[in-house]
Short mmCIF file of C-alpha atoms and ligand atoms in Angstrom, two decimals:
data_model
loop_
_atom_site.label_atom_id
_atom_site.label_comp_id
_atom_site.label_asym_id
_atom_site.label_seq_id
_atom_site.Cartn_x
_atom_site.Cartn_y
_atom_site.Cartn_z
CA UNK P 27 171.17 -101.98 -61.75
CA UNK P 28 170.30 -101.41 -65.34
CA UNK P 29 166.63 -100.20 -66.31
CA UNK P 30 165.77 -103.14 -67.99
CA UNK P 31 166.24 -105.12 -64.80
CA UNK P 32 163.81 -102.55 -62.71
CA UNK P 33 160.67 -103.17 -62.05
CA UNK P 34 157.51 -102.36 -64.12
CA UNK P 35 154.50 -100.63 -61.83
CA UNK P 36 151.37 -102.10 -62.27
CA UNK P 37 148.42 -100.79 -60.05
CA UNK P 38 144.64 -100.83 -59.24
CA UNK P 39 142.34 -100.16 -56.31
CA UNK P 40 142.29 -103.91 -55.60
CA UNK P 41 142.57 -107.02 -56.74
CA UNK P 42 141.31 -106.66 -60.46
CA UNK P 43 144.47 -105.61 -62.02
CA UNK P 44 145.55 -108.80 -61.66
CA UNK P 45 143.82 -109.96 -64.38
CA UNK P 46 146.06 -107.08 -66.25
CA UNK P 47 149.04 -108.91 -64.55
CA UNK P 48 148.35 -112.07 -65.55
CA UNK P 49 148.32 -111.37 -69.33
CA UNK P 50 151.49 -109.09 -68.58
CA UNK P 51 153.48 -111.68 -67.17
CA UNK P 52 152.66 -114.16 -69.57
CA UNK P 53 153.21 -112.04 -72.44
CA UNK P 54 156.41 -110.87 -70.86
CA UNK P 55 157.71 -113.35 -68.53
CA UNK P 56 161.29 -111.89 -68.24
CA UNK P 57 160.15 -108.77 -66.72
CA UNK P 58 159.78 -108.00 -62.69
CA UNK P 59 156.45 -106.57 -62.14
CA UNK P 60 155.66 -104.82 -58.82
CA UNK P 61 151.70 -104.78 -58.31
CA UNK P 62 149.91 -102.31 -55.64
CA UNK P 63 146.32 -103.18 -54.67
CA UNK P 64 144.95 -99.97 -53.21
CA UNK P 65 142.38 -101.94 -51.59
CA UNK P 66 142.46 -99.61 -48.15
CA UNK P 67 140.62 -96.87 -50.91
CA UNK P 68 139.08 -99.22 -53.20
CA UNK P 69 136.25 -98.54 -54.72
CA UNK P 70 137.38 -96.37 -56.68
CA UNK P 71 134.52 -96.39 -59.41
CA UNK P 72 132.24 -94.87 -56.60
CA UNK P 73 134.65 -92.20 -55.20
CA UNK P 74 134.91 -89.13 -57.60
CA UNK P 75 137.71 -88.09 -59.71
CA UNK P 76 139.64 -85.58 -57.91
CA UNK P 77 140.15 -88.76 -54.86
CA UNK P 78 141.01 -90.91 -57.74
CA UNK P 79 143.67 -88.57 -59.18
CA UNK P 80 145.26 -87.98 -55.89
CA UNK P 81 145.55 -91.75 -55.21
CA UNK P 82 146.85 -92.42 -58.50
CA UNK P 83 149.60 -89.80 -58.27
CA UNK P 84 150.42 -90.78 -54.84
CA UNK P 85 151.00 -94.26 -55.88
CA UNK P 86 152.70 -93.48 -58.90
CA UNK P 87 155.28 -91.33 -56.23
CA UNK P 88 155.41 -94.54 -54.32
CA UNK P 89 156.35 -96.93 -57.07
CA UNK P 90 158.72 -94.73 -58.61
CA UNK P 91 160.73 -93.50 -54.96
CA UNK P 92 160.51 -97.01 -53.33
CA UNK P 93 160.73 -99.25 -56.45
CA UNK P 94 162.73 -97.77 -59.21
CA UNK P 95 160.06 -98.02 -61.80
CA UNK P 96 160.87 -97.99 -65.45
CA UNK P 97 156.79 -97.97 -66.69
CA UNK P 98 153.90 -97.75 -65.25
CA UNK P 99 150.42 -99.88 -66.23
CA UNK P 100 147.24 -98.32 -64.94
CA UNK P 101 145.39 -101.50 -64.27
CA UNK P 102 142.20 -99.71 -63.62
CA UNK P 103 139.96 -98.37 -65.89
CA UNK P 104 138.65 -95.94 -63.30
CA UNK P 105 142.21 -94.36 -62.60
CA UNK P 106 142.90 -94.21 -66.35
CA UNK P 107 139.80 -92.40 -67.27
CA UNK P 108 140.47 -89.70 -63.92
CA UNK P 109 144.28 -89.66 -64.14
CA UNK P 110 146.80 -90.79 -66.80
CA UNK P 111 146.81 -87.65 -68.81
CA UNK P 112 147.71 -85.66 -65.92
CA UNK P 113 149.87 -88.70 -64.95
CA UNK P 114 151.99 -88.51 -68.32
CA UNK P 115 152.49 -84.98 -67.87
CA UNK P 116 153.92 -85.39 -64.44
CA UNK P 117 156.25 -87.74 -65.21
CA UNK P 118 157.31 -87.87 -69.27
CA UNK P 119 160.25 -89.92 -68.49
CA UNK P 120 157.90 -92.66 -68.01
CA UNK P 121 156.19 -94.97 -69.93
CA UNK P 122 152.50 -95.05 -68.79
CA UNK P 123 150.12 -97.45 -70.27
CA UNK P 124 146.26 -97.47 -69.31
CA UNK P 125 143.16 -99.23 -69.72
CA UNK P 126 140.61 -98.18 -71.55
CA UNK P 127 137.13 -99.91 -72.10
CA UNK P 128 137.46 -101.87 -75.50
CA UNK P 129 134.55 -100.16 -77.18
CA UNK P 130 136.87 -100.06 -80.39
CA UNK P 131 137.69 -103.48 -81.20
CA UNK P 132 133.53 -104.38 -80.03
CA UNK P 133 132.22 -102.30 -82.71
CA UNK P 134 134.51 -103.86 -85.22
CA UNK P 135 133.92 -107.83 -84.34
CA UNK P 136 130.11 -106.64 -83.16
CA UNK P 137 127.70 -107.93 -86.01
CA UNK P 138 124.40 -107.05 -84.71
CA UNK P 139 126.22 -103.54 -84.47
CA UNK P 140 125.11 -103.53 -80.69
CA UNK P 141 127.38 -103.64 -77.84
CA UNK P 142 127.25 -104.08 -74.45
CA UNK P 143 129.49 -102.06 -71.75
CA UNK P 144 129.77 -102.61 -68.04
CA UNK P 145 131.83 -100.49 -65.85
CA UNK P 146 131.98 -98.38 -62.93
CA UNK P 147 130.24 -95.71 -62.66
CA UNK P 148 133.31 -93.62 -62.43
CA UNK P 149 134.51 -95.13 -65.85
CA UNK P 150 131.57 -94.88 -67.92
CA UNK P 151 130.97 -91.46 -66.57
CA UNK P 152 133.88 -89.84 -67.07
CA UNK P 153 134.66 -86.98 -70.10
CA UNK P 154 136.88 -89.64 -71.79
CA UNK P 155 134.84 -92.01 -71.88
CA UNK P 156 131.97 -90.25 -73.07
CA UNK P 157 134.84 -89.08 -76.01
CA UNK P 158 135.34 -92.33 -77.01
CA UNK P 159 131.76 -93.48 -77.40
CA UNK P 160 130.52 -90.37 -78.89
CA UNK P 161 133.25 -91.10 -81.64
CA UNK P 162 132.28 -94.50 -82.31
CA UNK P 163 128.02 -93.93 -82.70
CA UNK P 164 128.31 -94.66 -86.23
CA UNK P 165 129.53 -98.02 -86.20
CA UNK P 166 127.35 -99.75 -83.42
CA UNK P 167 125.04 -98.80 -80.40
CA UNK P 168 126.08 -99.18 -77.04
CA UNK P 169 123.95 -100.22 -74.16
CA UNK P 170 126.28 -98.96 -71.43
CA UNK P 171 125.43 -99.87 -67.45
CA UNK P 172 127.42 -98.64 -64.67
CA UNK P 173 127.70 -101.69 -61.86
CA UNK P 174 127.54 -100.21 -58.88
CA UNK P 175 128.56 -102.66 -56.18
CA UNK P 176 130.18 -105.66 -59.02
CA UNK P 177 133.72 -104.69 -57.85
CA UNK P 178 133.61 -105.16 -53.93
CA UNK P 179 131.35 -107.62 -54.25
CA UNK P 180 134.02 -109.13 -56.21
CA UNK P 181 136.63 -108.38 -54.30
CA UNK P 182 134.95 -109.78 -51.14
CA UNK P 183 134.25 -112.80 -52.66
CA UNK P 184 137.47 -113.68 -52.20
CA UNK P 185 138.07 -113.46 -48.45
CA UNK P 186 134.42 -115.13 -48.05
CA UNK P 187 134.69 -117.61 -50.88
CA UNK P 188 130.80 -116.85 -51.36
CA UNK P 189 130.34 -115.84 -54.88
CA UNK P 190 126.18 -115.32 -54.28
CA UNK P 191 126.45 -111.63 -54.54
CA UNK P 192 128.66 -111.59 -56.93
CA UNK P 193 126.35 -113.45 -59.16
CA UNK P 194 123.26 -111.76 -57.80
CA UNK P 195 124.65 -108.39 -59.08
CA UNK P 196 125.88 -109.80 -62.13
CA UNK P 197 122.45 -111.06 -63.13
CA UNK P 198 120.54 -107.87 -62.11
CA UNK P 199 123.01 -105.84 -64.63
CA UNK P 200 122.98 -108.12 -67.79
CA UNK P 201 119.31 -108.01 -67.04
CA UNK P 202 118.99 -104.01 -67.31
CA UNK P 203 120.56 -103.79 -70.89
CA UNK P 204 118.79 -105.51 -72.69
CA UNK P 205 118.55 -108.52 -75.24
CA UNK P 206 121.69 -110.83 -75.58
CA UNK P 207 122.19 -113.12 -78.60
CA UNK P 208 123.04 -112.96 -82.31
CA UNK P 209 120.19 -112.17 -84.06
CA UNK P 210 119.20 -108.62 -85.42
CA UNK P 211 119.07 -106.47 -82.67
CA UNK P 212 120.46 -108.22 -79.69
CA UNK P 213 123.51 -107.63 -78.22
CA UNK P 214 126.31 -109.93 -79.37
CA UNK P 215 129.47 -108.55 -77.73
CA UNK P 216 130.31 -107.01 -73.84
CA UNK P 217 132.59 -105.32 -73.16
CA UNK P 218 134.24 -105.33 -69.44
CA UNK P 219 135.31 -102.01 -68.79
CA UNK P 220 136.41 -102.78 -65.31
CA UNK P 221 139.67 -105.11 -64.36
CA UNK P 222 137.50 -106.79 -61.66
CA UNK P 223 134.93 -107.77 -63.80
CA UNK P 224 136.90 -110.55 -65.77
CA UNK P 225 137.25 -112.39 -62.31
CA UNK P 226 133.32 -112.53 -62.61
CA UNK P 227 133.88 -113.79 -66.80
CA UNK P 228 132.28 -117.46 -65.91
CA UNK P 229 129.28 -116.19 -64.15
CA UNK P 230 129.07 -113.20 -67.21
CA UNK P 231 128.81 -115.61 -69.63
CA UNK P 232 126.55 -118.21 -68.54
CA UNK P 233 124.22 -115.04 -68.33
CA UNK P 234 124.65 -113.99 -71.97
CA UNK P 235 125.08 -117.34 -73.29
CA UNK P 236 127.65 -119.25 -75.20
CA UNK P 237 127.36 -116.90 -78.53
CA UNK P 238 128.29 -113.91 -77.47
CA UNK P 239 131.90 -112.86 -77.10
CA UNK P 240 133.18 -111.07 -73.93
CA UNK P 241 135.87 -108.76 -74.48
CA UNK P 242 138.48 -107.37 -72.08
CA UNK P 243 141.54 -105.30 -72.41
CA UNK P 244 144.69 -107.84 -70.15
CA UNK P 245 146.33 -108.56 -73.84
CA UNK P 246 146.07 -105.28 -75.76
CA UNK P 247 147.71 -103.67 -72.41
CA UNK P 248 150.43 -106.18 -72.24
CA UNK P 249 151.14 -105.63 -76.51
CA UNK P 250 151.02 -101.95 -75.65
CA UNK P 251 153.65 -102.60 -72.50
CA UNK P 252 155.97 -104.41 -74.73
CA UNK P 253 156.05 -101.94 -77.55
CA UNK P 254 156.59 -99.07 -75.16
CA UNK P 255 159.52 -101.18 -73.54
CA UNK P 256 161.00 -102.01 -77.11
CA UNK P 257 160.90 -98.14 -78.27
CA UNK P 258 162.69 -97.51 -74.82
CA UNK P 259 165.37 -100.32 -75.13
CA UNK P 260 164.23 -101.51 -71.56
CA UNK P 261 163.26 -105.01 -71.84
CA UNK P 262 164.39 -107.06 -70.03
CA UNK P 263 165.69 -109.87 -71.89
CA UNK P 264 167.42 -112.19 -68.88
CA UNK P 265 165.28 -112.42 -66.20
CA UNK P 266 164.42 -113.44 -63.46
CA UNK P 267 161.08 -112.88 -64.20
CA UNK P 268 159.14 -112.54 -60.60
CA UNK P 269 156.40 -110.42 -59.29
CA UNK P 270 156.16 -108.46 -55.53
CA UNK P 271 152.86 -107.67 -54.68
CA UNK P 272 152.04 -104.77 -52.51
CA UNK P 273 149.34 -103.55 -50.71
CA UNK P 274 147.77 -101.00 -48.75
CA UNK P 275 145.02 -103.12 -47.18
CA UNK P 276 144.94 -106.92 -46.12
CA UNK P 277 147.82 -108.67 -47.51
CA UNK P 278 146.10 -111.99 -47.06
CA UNK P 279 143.32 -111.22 -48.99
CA UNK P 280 146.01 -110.30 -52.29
CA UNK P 281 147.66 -113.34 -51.26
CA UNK P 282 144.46 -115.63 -51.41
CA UNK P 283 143.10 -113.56 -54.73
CA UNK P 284 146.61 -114.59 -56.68
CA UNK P 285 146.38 -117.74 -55.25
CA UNK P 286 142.81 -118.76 -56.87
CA UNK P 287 143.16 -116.59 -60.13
CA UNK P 288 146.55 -116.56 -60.66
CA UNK P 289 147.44 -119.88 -59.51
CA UNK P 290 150.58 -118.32 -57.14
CA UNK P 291 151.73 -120.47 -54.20
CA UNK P 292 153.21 -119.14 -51.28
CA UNK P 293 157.18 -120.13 -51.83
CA UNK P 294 156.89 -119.31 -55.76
CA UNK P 295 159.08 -116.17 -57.13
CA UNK P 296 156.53 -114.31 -54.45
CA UNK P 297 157.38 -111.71 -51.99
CA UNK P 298 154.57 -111.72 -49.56
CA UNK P 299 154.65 -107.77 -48.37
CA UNK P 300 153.43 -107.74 -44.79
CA UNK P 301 150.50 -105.50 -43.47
CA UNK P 302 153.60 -103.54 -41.91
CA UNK P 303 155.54 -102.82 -44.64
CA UNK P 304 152.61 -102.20 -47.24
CA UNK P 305 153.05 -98.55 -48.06
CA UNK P 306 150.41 -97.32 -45.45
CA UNK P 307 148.74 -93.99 -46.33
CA UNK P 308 150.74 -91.68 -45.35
CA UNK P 309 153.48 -92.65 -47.13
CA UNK P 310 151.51 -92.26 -50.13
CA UNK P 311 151.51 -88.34 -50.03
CA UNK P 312 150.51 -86.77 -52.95
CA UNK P 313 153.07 -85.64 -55.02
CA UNK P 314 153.44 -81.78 -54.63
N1 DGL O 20 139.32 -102.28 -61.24
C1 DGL O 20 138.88 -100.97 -61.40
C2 DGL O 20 138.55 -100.58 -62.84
O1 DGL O 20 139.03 -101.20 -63.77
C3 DGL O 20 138.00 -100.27 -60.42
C4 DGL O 20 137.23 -100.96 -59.39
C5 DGL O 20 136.82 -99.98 -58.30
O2 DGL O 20 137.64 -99.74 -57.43
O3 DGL O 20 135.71 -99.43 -58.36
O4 DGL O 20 137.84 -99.63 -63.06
#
């Protein structure tokens, strides 16, 4: 098999990067995506770097050994804050894209110059992103709230089909930053700097209101993937496009979270990986 017929990894602790996969798929629909849900050690936004960098390097083994990989997409703001750059310099054959927060692009469309950034608590911790905001305090203030909780909530949402805690949480952490609107000195722009959170957009923005623009990172990742792909000469420009989806923790919850956001039937270009075959654990060693 040629590389531009292998796979691209995509990965997150759950069921949030699929909102990275979605915009991946549609902005390359050629490609074969293979997405891991690490949902057996999801959260990760709660967990601590040094668990968050082992997973991710673990699972990076995995998709490269088991899949053939020809890039990798971080689907997890969390793992790309803890991991990529050690990531990319275990592995600079490969093409590794991450998500970042968008704090960039919110300071440029912002015109109240104040900004609003949820995350986890891992993310909006972390060294890097402290970089990034710290480099951006001249162009617009940032009223940044870690969401303990959002993500499982989220993610449990889905197997219960009861969004009340979801929405609960939601409200609680709009509510701590502050003033949302257009006028001078309310925020007019958030920023989702979690891959779960755009599962939650609809509850979000009745919460902020109709003016203000959410902003999340699916389609910059997926213009990144492409360019990366392009450079390499590994695009797959035939086909089939399809998508496996892997994970370590209840494969009917994946399979009911693609099914309401993605709109994926069972018997589409699908294969259904079965709680045995998942790569368990201890499969996932870390690599040495
Ligand atoms: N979806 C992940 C992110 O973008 C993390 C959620 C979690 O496991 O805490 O940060």
């Amino acid at each position: 098999m040629s590389l531009r017929q292998a796979p691209i990894g995509v990965f997150d602790s759950g069921i949030g990067g699929l909102s990275v996969l979605q915009a991946l798929q549609a902005a390359l629909p050629l490609e074969h995506f293979v997405y891991l849900d690490d949902s057996l050690h999801a959260p990760y936004g709660e967990r601590g770097d040094a668990f968050v960098v082992q997973r991710s390097r673990a699972i990076t083994t995995y998709l490269r050994q088991t899949h053939g990989i020809k890039a990798l997409v971080i689907a997890c703001n969390t793992a790309t804050m803890a991991a990529v750059a050690r990531l990319r310099a275990e592995h600079p054959d490969l093409p590794i894209v991450g998500v970042e927060p968008g704090l960039k692009p919110a300071a440029a469309a912002s015109q109240t110059h104040r900004v609003g950034v949820i995350g986890t608590r891992g993310t909006v911790t972390s060294a890097k992103f402290e970089a990034l905001h710290r480099s951006l305090h001249d162009q617009a203030t940032f009223a940044v709230q870690p969401c303990d909780g959002l993500a499982d909530a989220i993610s449990r949402s889905v197997a219960s089909g009861d969004d009340s805690k979801t929405i609960a949480l939601c409200a609680h952490y709009i509510s701590a930053m502050g003033r949302f609107g257009i006028n001078p000195g309310e925020i007019d722009t958030l920023v989702l700097g979690c891959t779960h959170y755009v599962f939650a957009q609809d509850h979000l923005a009745k919460l902020v209101g109709p003016q203000v623009q959410i902003l999340s990172t699916g389609e910059p990742v997926a213009r990144r993937t492409q360019h990366l792909l392009e450079q390499a000469a590994t695009l797959n420009t035939t086909g089939p496009g399809r998508v496996e989806l892997v994970t370590t923790g209840d494969p009917a919850t994946l399979q009911a979270a693609a099914r309401r956001w993605l709109g994926f039937a069972t018997g589409d270009a699908v294969q259904w990986v079965e709680r045995g075959q998942c790569a368990p654990p201890d499969h996932l060693s870390p690599a040495p």
